[in-house]
mmCIF file of C-alpha atoms in Angstrom:
data_model
loop_
_atom_site.group_PDB
_atom_site.id
_atom_site.type_symbol
_atom_site.label_atom_id
_atom_site.label_comp_id
_atom_site.label_asym_id
_atom_site.label_seq_id
_atom_site.Cartn_x
_atom_site.Cartn_y
_atom_site.Cartn_z
ATOM 1 C CA MET A 1 -6.259 17.618 -1.803
ATOM 2 C CA ILE A 2 -5.136 14.365 -3.261
ATOM 3 C CA LEU A 3 -4.450 11.186 -1.530
ATOM 4 C CA LEU A 4 -2.776 7.934 -2.850
ATOM 5 C CA VAL A 5 -3.675 4.516 -1.403
ATOM 6 C CA LEU A 6 -1.285 1.742 -1.496
ATOM 7 C CA SER A 7 -1.442 -1.872 -0.193
ATOM 8 C CA PRO A 8 0.915 -3.083 2.563
ATOM 9 C CA SER A 9 3.463 -5.933 1.772
ATOM 10 C CA LYS A 10 3.936 -9.361 3.203
ATOM 11 C CA GLY A 11 7.708 -8.579 3.027
ATOM 12 C CA GLN A 12 9.086 -6.350 5.751
ATOM 13 C CA ASP A 13 12.510 -4.925 6.393
ATOM 14 C CA PHE A 14 13.339 -3.057 9.614
ATOM 15 C CA SER A 15 17.084 -2.816 9.030
ATOM 16 C CA THR A 16 17.082 0.804 7.820
ATOM 17 C CA ASP A 17 19.484 2.918 9.935
ATOM 18 C CA PRO A 18 17.239 5.245 11.876
ATOM 19 C CA SER A 19 19.563 8.157 11.255
ATOM 20 C CA SER A 20 18.796 7.871 7.525
ATOM 21 C CA ILE A 21 14.921 8.091 7.899
ATOM 22 C CA LEU A 22 13.806 11.323 6.552
ATOM 23 C CA CYS A 23 10.353 11.628 8.162
ATOM 24 C CA HIS A 24 9.156 11.800 11.695
ATOM 25 C CA ALA A 25 7.529 8.567 12.921
ATOM 26 C CA THR A 26 3.848 9.295 13.775
ATOM 27 C CA GLU A 27 1.596 7.252 15.942
ATOM 28 C CA LEU A 28 -1.736 5.583 14.822
ATOM 29 C CA PRO A 29 -4.856 7.492 15.750
ATOM 30 C CA GLU A 30 -6.573 6.254 18.946
ATOM 31 C CA ASN A 31 -9.719 5.076 16.978
ATOM 32 C CA MET A 32 -7.517 2.890 14.737
ATOM 33 C CA THR A 33 -5.443 1.606 17.729
ATOM 34 C CA ALA A 34 -8.721 0.524 19.454
ATOM 35 C CA LEU A 35 -9.664 -1.521 16.568
ATOM 36 C CA THR A 36 -6.138 -3.024 16.162
ATOM 37 C CA LEU A 37 -6.049 -4.331 19.708
ATOM 38 C CA PRO A 38 -8.622 -7.235 19.321
ATOM 39 C CA ILE A 39 -6.827 -8.397 16.267
ATOM 40 C CA VAL A 40 -3.404 -8.389 18.071
ATOM 41 C CA THR A 41 -4.995 -10.157 21.077
ATOM 42 C CA GLN A 42 -6.470 -12.902 18.849
ATOM 43 C CA GLN A 43 -3.189 -13.420 16.911
ATOM 44 C CA LYS A 44 -1.094 -13.739 20.097
ATOM 45 C CA GLY A 45 -3.321 -16.497 21.237
ATOM 46 C CA PHE A 46 -3.060 -18.489 18.100
ATOM 47 C CA SER A 47 -0.795 -21.599 17.856
ATOM 48 C CA LYS A 48 1.830 -21.982 15.185
ATOM 49 C CA ALA A 49 -0.508 -24.470 13.358
ATOM 50 C CA VAL A 50 -3.380 -21.953 13.096
ATOM 51 C CA ILE A 51 -1.121 -19.131 11.877
ATOM 52 C CA LYS A 52 0.394 -21.534 9.411
ATOM 53 C CA SER A 53 -2.979 -22.569 8.082
ATOM 54 C CA GLN A 54 -4.631 -19.222 7.906
ATOM 55 C CA ASN A 55 -1.729 -17.615 6.037
ATOM 56 C CA LYS A 56 -0.628 -20.668 4.084
ATOM 57 C CA LEU A 57 2.904 -20.556 5.323
ATOM 58 C CA SER A 58 5.798 -22.874 5.406
ATOM 59 C CA ASP A 59 6.953 -24.228 8.699
ATOM 60 C CA ALA A 60 9.818 -21.741 8.801
ATOM 61 C CA LEU A 61 7.670 -18.640 8.019
ATOM 62 C CA ALA A 62 5.002 -19.905 10.486
ATOM 63 C CA ASP A 63 7.651 -19.994 13.159
ATOM 64 C CA ARG A 64 8.839 -16.433 12.227
ATOM 65 C CA ALA A 65 5.164 -15.249 12.252
ATOM 66 C CA LYS A 66 4.452 -16.775 15.664
ATOM 67 C CA LYS A 67 7.560 -14.917 17.132
ATOM 68 C CA MET A 68 6.488 -11.622 15.684
ATOM 69 C CA TRP A 69 3.131 -11.927 17.463
ATOM 70 C CA GLU A 70 4.683 -12.916 20.742
ATOM 71 C CA THR A 71 6.721 -9.798 20.795
ATOM 72 C CA TYR A 72 4.364 -7.466 19.020
ATOM 73 C CA GLY A 73 3.662 -4.491 21.314
ATOM 74 C CA ALA A 74 6.598 -5.228 23.638
ATOM 75 C CA SER A 75 8.641 -2.250 25.055
ATOM 76 C CA GLY A 76 11.597 -1.662 22.839
ATOM 77 C CA ASN A 77 10.196 -3.788 19.966
ATOM 78 C CA ILE A 78 11.787 -2.825 16.536
ATOM 79 C CA SER A 79 9.667 -0.430 14.557
ATOM 80 C CA ALA A 80 9.858 2.032 11.606
ATOM 81 C CA PRO A 81 7.586 4.431 9.607
ATOM 82 C CA ALA A 82 5.449 2.254 7.345
ATOM 83 C CA ILE A 83 7.095 3.304 4.063
ATOM 84 C CA TYR A 84 10.504 2.156 5.541
ATOM 85 C CA GLY A 85 9.138 -1.113 7.126
ATOM 86 C CA PHE A 86 7.453 -2.630 4.079
ATOM 87 C CA ALA A 87 9.653 -4.393 1.491
ATOM 88 C CA GLY A 88 7.626 -6.016 -1.256
ATOM 89 C CA MET A 89 7.766 -5.481 -4.951
ATOM 90 C CA ALA A 90 5.809 -2.130 -4.897
ATOM 91 C CA TYR A 91 8.011 -0.860 -2.055
ATOM 92 C CA ASP A 92 11.210 -2.056 -3.815
ATOM 93 C CA LYS A 93 10.323 0.177 -6.748
ATOM 94 C CA LEU A 94 9.119 3.040 -4.397
ATOM 95 C CA ASP A 95 12.585 2.669 -2.986
ATOM 96 C CA VAL A 96 12.123 5.301 -0.254
ATOM 97 C CA GLN A 97 15.819 5.035 0.887
ATOM 98 C CA THR A 98 16.926 6.698 -2.265
ATOM 99 C CA LEU A 99 14.464 9.547 -2.068
ATOM 100 C CA GLY A 100 15.240 13.047 -1.087
ATOM 101 C CA ARG A 101 13.565 14.733 1.841
ATOM 102 C CA PRO A 102 10.962 16.709 -0.186
ATOM 103 C CA ALA A 103 9.787 13.425 -1.775
ATOM 104 C CA VAL A 104 9.586 11.632 1.591
ATOM 105 C CA GLU A 105 7.680 14.469 3.123
ATOM 106 C CA TYR A 106 5.197 14.277 0.127
ATOM 107 C CA LEU A 107 4.672 10.585 0.966
ATOM 108 C CA ALA A 108 4.012 11.510 4.605
ATOM 109 C CA GLU A 109 1.373 14.018 3.498
ATOM 110 C CA HIS A 110 -0.174 12.217 0.512
ATOM 111 C CA LEU A 111 0.284 8.490 0.850
ATOM 112 C CA ARG A 112 -1.934 6.190 2.848
ATOM 113 C CA ILE A 113 -1.795 2.474 3.257
ATOM 114 C CA VAL A 114 -4.903 0.223 3.801
ATOM 115 C CA ASP A 115 -3.617 -2.231 6.318
ATOM 116 C CA PRO A 116 -5.229 -5.495 7.689
ATOM 117 C CA LEU A 117 -3.801 -4.749 11.210
ATOM 118 C CA THR A 118 -3.792 -0.941 11.512
ATOM 119 C CA GLY A 119 -6.529 0.077 9.096
ATOM 120 C CA TRP A 120 -6.076 3.637 7.517
ATOM 121 C CA THR A 121 -2.378 4.105 7.888
ATOM 122 C CA LYS A 122 -0.239 7.138 7.121
ATOM 123 C CA ALA A 123 3.110 6.462 5.258
ATOM 124 C CA SER A 124 4.825 7.937 8.371
ATOM 125 C CA ASP A 125 2.842 5.889 11.027
ATOM 126 C CA SER A 126 5.128 3.653 13.026
ATOM 127 C CA ILE A 127 4.594 -0.092 12.359
ATOM 128 C CA GLU A 128 6.125 -3.228 14.005
ATOM 129 C CA PRO A 129 6.868 -6.531 12.288
ATOM 130 C CA TYR A 130 3.728 -8.721 11.803
ATOM 131 C CA ARG A 131 2.188 -11.254 9.449
ATOM 132 C CA LEU A 132 -1.418 -10.828 8.483
ATOM 133 C CA GLU A 133 -3.633 -10.740 5.353
ATOM 134 C CA MET A 134 -6.806 -8.812 4.663
ATOM 135 C CA THR A 135 -8.554 -12.143 3.855
ATOM 136 C CA ASN A 136 -7.840 -13.262 7.561
ATOM 137 C CA LYS A 137 -10.654 -13.134 10.010
ATOM 138 C CA LEU A 138 -11.323 -11.691 13.412
ATOM 139 C CA GLY A 139 -13.620 -14.300 14.860
ATOM 140 C CA ASP A 140 -15.973 -15.007 11.976
ATOM 141 C CA VAL A 141 -15.558 -11.561 10.277
ATOM 142 C CA LYS A 142 -13.185 -11.112 7.481
ATOM 143 C CA LEU A 143 -10.832 -8.171 8.166
ATOM 144 C CA GLN A 144 -11.919 -6.570 4.846
ATOM 145 C CA SER A 145 -15.459 -6.227 6.275
ATOM 146 C CA TYR A 146 -14.205 -5.519 9.877
ATOM 147 C CA TRP A 147 -12.287 -2.356 8.708
ATOM 148 C CA LYS A 148 -14.719 -1.148 6.062
ATOM 149 C CA GLU A 149 -16.712 1.380 8.065
ATOM 150 C CA ALA A 150 -13.780 2.634 10.094
ATOM 151 C CA VAL A 151 -11.505 3.071 7.108
ATOM 152 C CA SER A 152 -14.177 4.801 4.964
ATOM 153 C CA THR A 153 -14.988 7.072 7.832
ATOM 154 C CA ALA A 154 -11.262 7.962 8.332
ATOM 155 C CA VAL A 155 -10.910 8.794 4.534
ATOM 156 C CA ILE A 156 -13.963 11.038 4.598
ATOM 157 C CA THR A 157 -12.913 12.781 7.721
ATOM 158 C CA GLU A 158 -9.420 13.366 6.487
ATOM 159 C CA PHE A 159 -10.634 15.154 3.391
ATOM 160 C CA GLU A 160 -13.135 17.219 5.495
ATOM 161 C CA GLU A 161 -10.438 18.272 7.923
ATOM 162 C CA ALA A 162 -8.200 19.418 4.990
ATOM 163 C CA GLY A 163 -11.021 21.714 4.024
ATOM 164 C CA GLU A 164 -9.902 21.798 0.369
ATOM 165 C CA LYS A 165 -12.401 22.076 -2.464
ATOM 166 C CA GLU A 166 -10.769 19.380 -4.620
ATOM 167 C CA LYS A 167 -11.018 15.978 -3.063
ATOM 168 C CA ILE A 168 -9.381 13.044 -4.951
ATOM 169 C CA LEU A 169 -8.476 9.623 -3.888
ATOM 170 C CA ILE A 170 -6.210 7.626 -6.081
ATOM 171 C CA ASN A 171 -6.285 3.802 -5.823
ATOM 172 C CA VAL A 172 -3.025 2.198 -6.320
ATOM 173 C CA ALA A 173 -3.824 -0.770 -4.123
ATOM 174 C CA SER A 174 -4.736 -4.326 -4.987
ATOM 175 C CA ASP A 175 -8.396 -5.382 -5.049
ATOM 176 C CA GLU A 176 -8.083 -7.347 -1.850
ATOM 177 C CA TYR A 177 -7.112 -4.321 0.089
ATOM 178 C CA TRP A 178 -9.120 -1.677 -1.815
ATOM 179 C CA GLY A 179 -12.222 -3.778 -1.057
ATOM 180 C CA CYS A 180 -12.417 -2.312 2.534
ATOM 181 C CA ILE A 181 -13.126 1.092 1.238
ATOM 182 C CA ASP A 182 -16.858 2.002 0.651
ATOM 183 C CA ILE A 183 -16.651 3.932 -2.629
ATOM 184 C CA LYS A 184 -20.356 4.829 -2.506
ATOM 185 C CA ARG A 185 -19.955 6.641 0.875
ATOM 186 C CA LEU A 186 -16.871 8.456 -0.562
ATOM 187 C CA LYS A 187 -18.713 9.720 -3.548
ATOM 188 C CA GLU A 188 -21.682 10.876 -1.426
ATOM 189 C CA ALA A 189 -19.162 12.854 0.463
ATOM 190 C CA GLY A 190 -17.937 14.504 -2.682
ATOM 191 C CA ILE A 191 -14.662 12.657 -3.117
ATOM 192 C CA LYS A 192 -13.552 11.620 -6.651
ATOM 193 C CA VAL A 193 -12.178 8.185 -6.765
ATOM 194 C CA ILE A 194 -9.677 7.321 -9.462
ATOM 195 C CA LYS A 195 -7.969 3.963 -10.027
ATOM 196 C CA ALA A 196 -4.551 3.943 -11.586
ATOM 197 C CA ASP A 197 -4.153 0.890 -13.782
ATOM 198 C CA PHE A 198 -1.197 -0.407 -15.842
ATOM 199 C CA PHE A 199 -1.110 -2.195 -19.261
ATOM 200 C CA GLN A 200 1.583 -3.931 -21.204
ATOM 201 C CA ASP A 201 1.370 -4.691 -24.914
ATOM 202 C CA GLY A 202 -2.436 -3.729 -24.785
ATOM 203 C CA LYS A 203 -3.266 -6.112 -21.883
ATOM 204 C CA ARG A 204 -3.426 -5.409 -18.177
ATOM 205 C CA ALA A 205 0.139 -5.840 -16.792
ATOM 206 C CA PRO A 206 0.851 -9.284 -15.244
ATOM 207 C CA GLY A 207 0.737 -9.470 -11.425
ATOM 208 C CA VAL A 208 4.530 -8.963 -10.826
ATOM 209 C CA ASN A 209 4.743 -6.002 -13.212
ATOM 210 C CA LEU A 210 1.569 -4.539 -11.873
ATOM 211 C CA LYS A 211 2.890 -4.471 -8.354
ATOM 212 C CA MET A 212 6.127 -2.831 -9.516
ATOM 213 C CA ALA A 213 4.221 -0.397 -11.597
ATOM 214 C CA ARG A 214 2.309 0.776 -8.522
ATOM 215 C CA GLY A 215 5.514 1.469 -6.609
ATOM 216 C CA LEU A 216 6.971 3.301 -9.541
ATOM 217 C CA PHE A 217 3.735 5.436 -9.863
ATOM 218 C CA VAL A 218 3.901 6.424 -6.162
ATOM 219 C CA ARG A 219 7.706 7.144 -6.444
ATOM 220 C CA TRP A 220 7.095 9.347 -9.493
ATOM 221 C CA ALA A 221 4.286 11.235 -7.786
ATOM 222 C CA SER A 222 6.481 12.006 -4.896
ATOM 223 C CA GLU A 223 9.535 13.191 -6.882
ATOM 224 C CA ASN A 224 7.248 15.387 -9.142
ATOM 225 C CA ASN A 225 5.118 16.701 -6.191
ATOM 226 C CA ALA A 226 2.034 15.753 -8.071
ATOM 227 C CA LYS A 227 -1.058 17.230 -6.413
ATOM 228 C CA SER A 228 -3.798 16.925 -9.278
ATOM 229 C CA GLU A 229 -5.381 14.383 -11.628
ATOM 230 C CA GLY A 230 -3.795 16.267 -14.564
ATOM 231 C CA GLU A 231 -0.274 16.128 -12.994
ATOM 232 C CA LEU A 232 -0.540 12.464 -12.272
ATOM 233 C CA LYS A 233 -1.316 11.838 -16.017
ATOM 234 C CA GLY A 234 2.315 12.790 -16.664
ATOM 235 C CA PHE A 235 3.564 9.574 -15.053
ATOM 236 C CA ASP A 236 6.265 8.255 -17.464
ATOM 237 C CA ALA A 237 8.496 6.094 -15.572
ATOM 238 C CA ASP A 238 9.925 2.836 -17.009
ATOM 239 C CA GLY A 239 8.290 3.375 -20.457
ATOM 240 C CA TYR A 240 4.746 3.920 -19.160
ATOM 241 C CA GLU A 241 2.600 6.709 -20.468
ATOM 242 C CA PHE A 242 -1.020 7.730 -19.912
ATOM 243 C CA PHE A 243 -3.339 6.675 -22.749
ATOM 244 C CA GLU A 244 -6.965 6.951 -21.546
ATOM 245 C CA LEU A 245 -9.437 7.756 -18.813
ATOM 246 C CA VAL A 246 -12.587 5.536 -18.667
ATOM 247 C CA GLU A 247 -15.498 4.876 -16.295
ATOM 248 C CA GLU A 248 -15.317 1.310 -14.946
ATOM 249 C CA GLY A 249 -17.733 0.120 -12.291
ATOM 250 C CA LYS A 250 -18.023 2.561 -9.477
ATOM 251 C CA CYS A 251 -14.790 4.733 -10.330
ATOM 252 C CA THR A 252 -12.835 6.404 -12.932
ATOM 253 C CA VAL A 253 -9.845 4.499 -14.201
ATOM 254 C CA MET A 254 -6.634 6.352 -15.292
ATOM 255 C CA ARG A 255 -4.799 3.907 -17.621
ATOM 256 C CA PHE A 256 -1.142 3.833 -18.366
ATOM 257 C CA GLY A 257 0.507 1.593 -20.868
ATOM 258 C CA ARG A 258 3.800 0.491 -22.164
ATOM 259 C CA ASP A 259 5.393 -2.084 -24.598
ATOM 260 C CA LYS A 260 6.553 -5.317 -23.073
ATOM 261 C CA PRO A 261 10.063 -4.729 -21.641
ATOM 262 C CA THR A 262 12.734 -6.495 -23.645
ATOM 263 C CA ALA A 263 14.884 -8.857 -21.546
ATOM 264 C CA PRO A 264 18.548 -8.180 -21.713
ATOM 265 C CA PRO A 265 20.426 -10.605 -24.070
ATOM 266 C CA LYS A 266 21.972 -13.630 -22.461
ATOM 267 C CA LYS A 267 25.700 -13.536 -22.412
ATOM 268 C CA LYS A 268 27.305 -16.179 -24.752
ATOM 269 C CA LYS A 269 29.363 -18.748 -23.029
ATOM 270 C CA ARG A 270 33.069 -18.283 -23.688
ATOM 271 C CA THR A 271 34.613 -21.091 -25.874
ATOM 272 C CA LYS A 272 37.912 -22.440 -24.928
#
């Protein structure tokens, strides 16, 4: 069994027509819901000033975030499966709205999101609008630490319940979110951990390109029904190609590289 792990996104978009959603919205497991509730309660009690400060937001975004928390959990509140609700750079490249049903079903089965509010989240789990970062705290505890035991246990349990001999977790998340997974525990449980990393002109891809590459990688995996380490090495979207597998820190790193994209030529101004 192979699972891919992606970060959530600050950007969210719940405007997708429900009739075009190709996966059944699932509910967060009870153990994750129980851990989510104290966070929601705390956020609902925060003033706009606190929300603005903890998330480094503008006045307009702080107003929006405050309203999100005021309506969070209300009956009839807008929601969508996670892969349809998130809308940042990685999710723009994943572009789930243009995927066919087999690819979306692959995501529902193989993609997980490490989320500061909902913990270990399936791509199909229903989410509501919210604003929160993994660096935020519940009381005096950073959410990264708060979730670590529960998320790590959920990962191990999911692999154990699948009952498959091969257990591979592919990290396509940012360090901020990946930090709430205990790699040592996973390895002790027989799970192979591989980080997918992306390079450009021999150097690690810059932040924006790195986020987009993660989305492209997950999209490619879903369209090609990739279910093994070897199959994932075939990733070739947007000029990327596999070039080496190395041991780095606590995990194996699968590296993909490409030449720096050439910007389209600027149009010359027409002369009169």
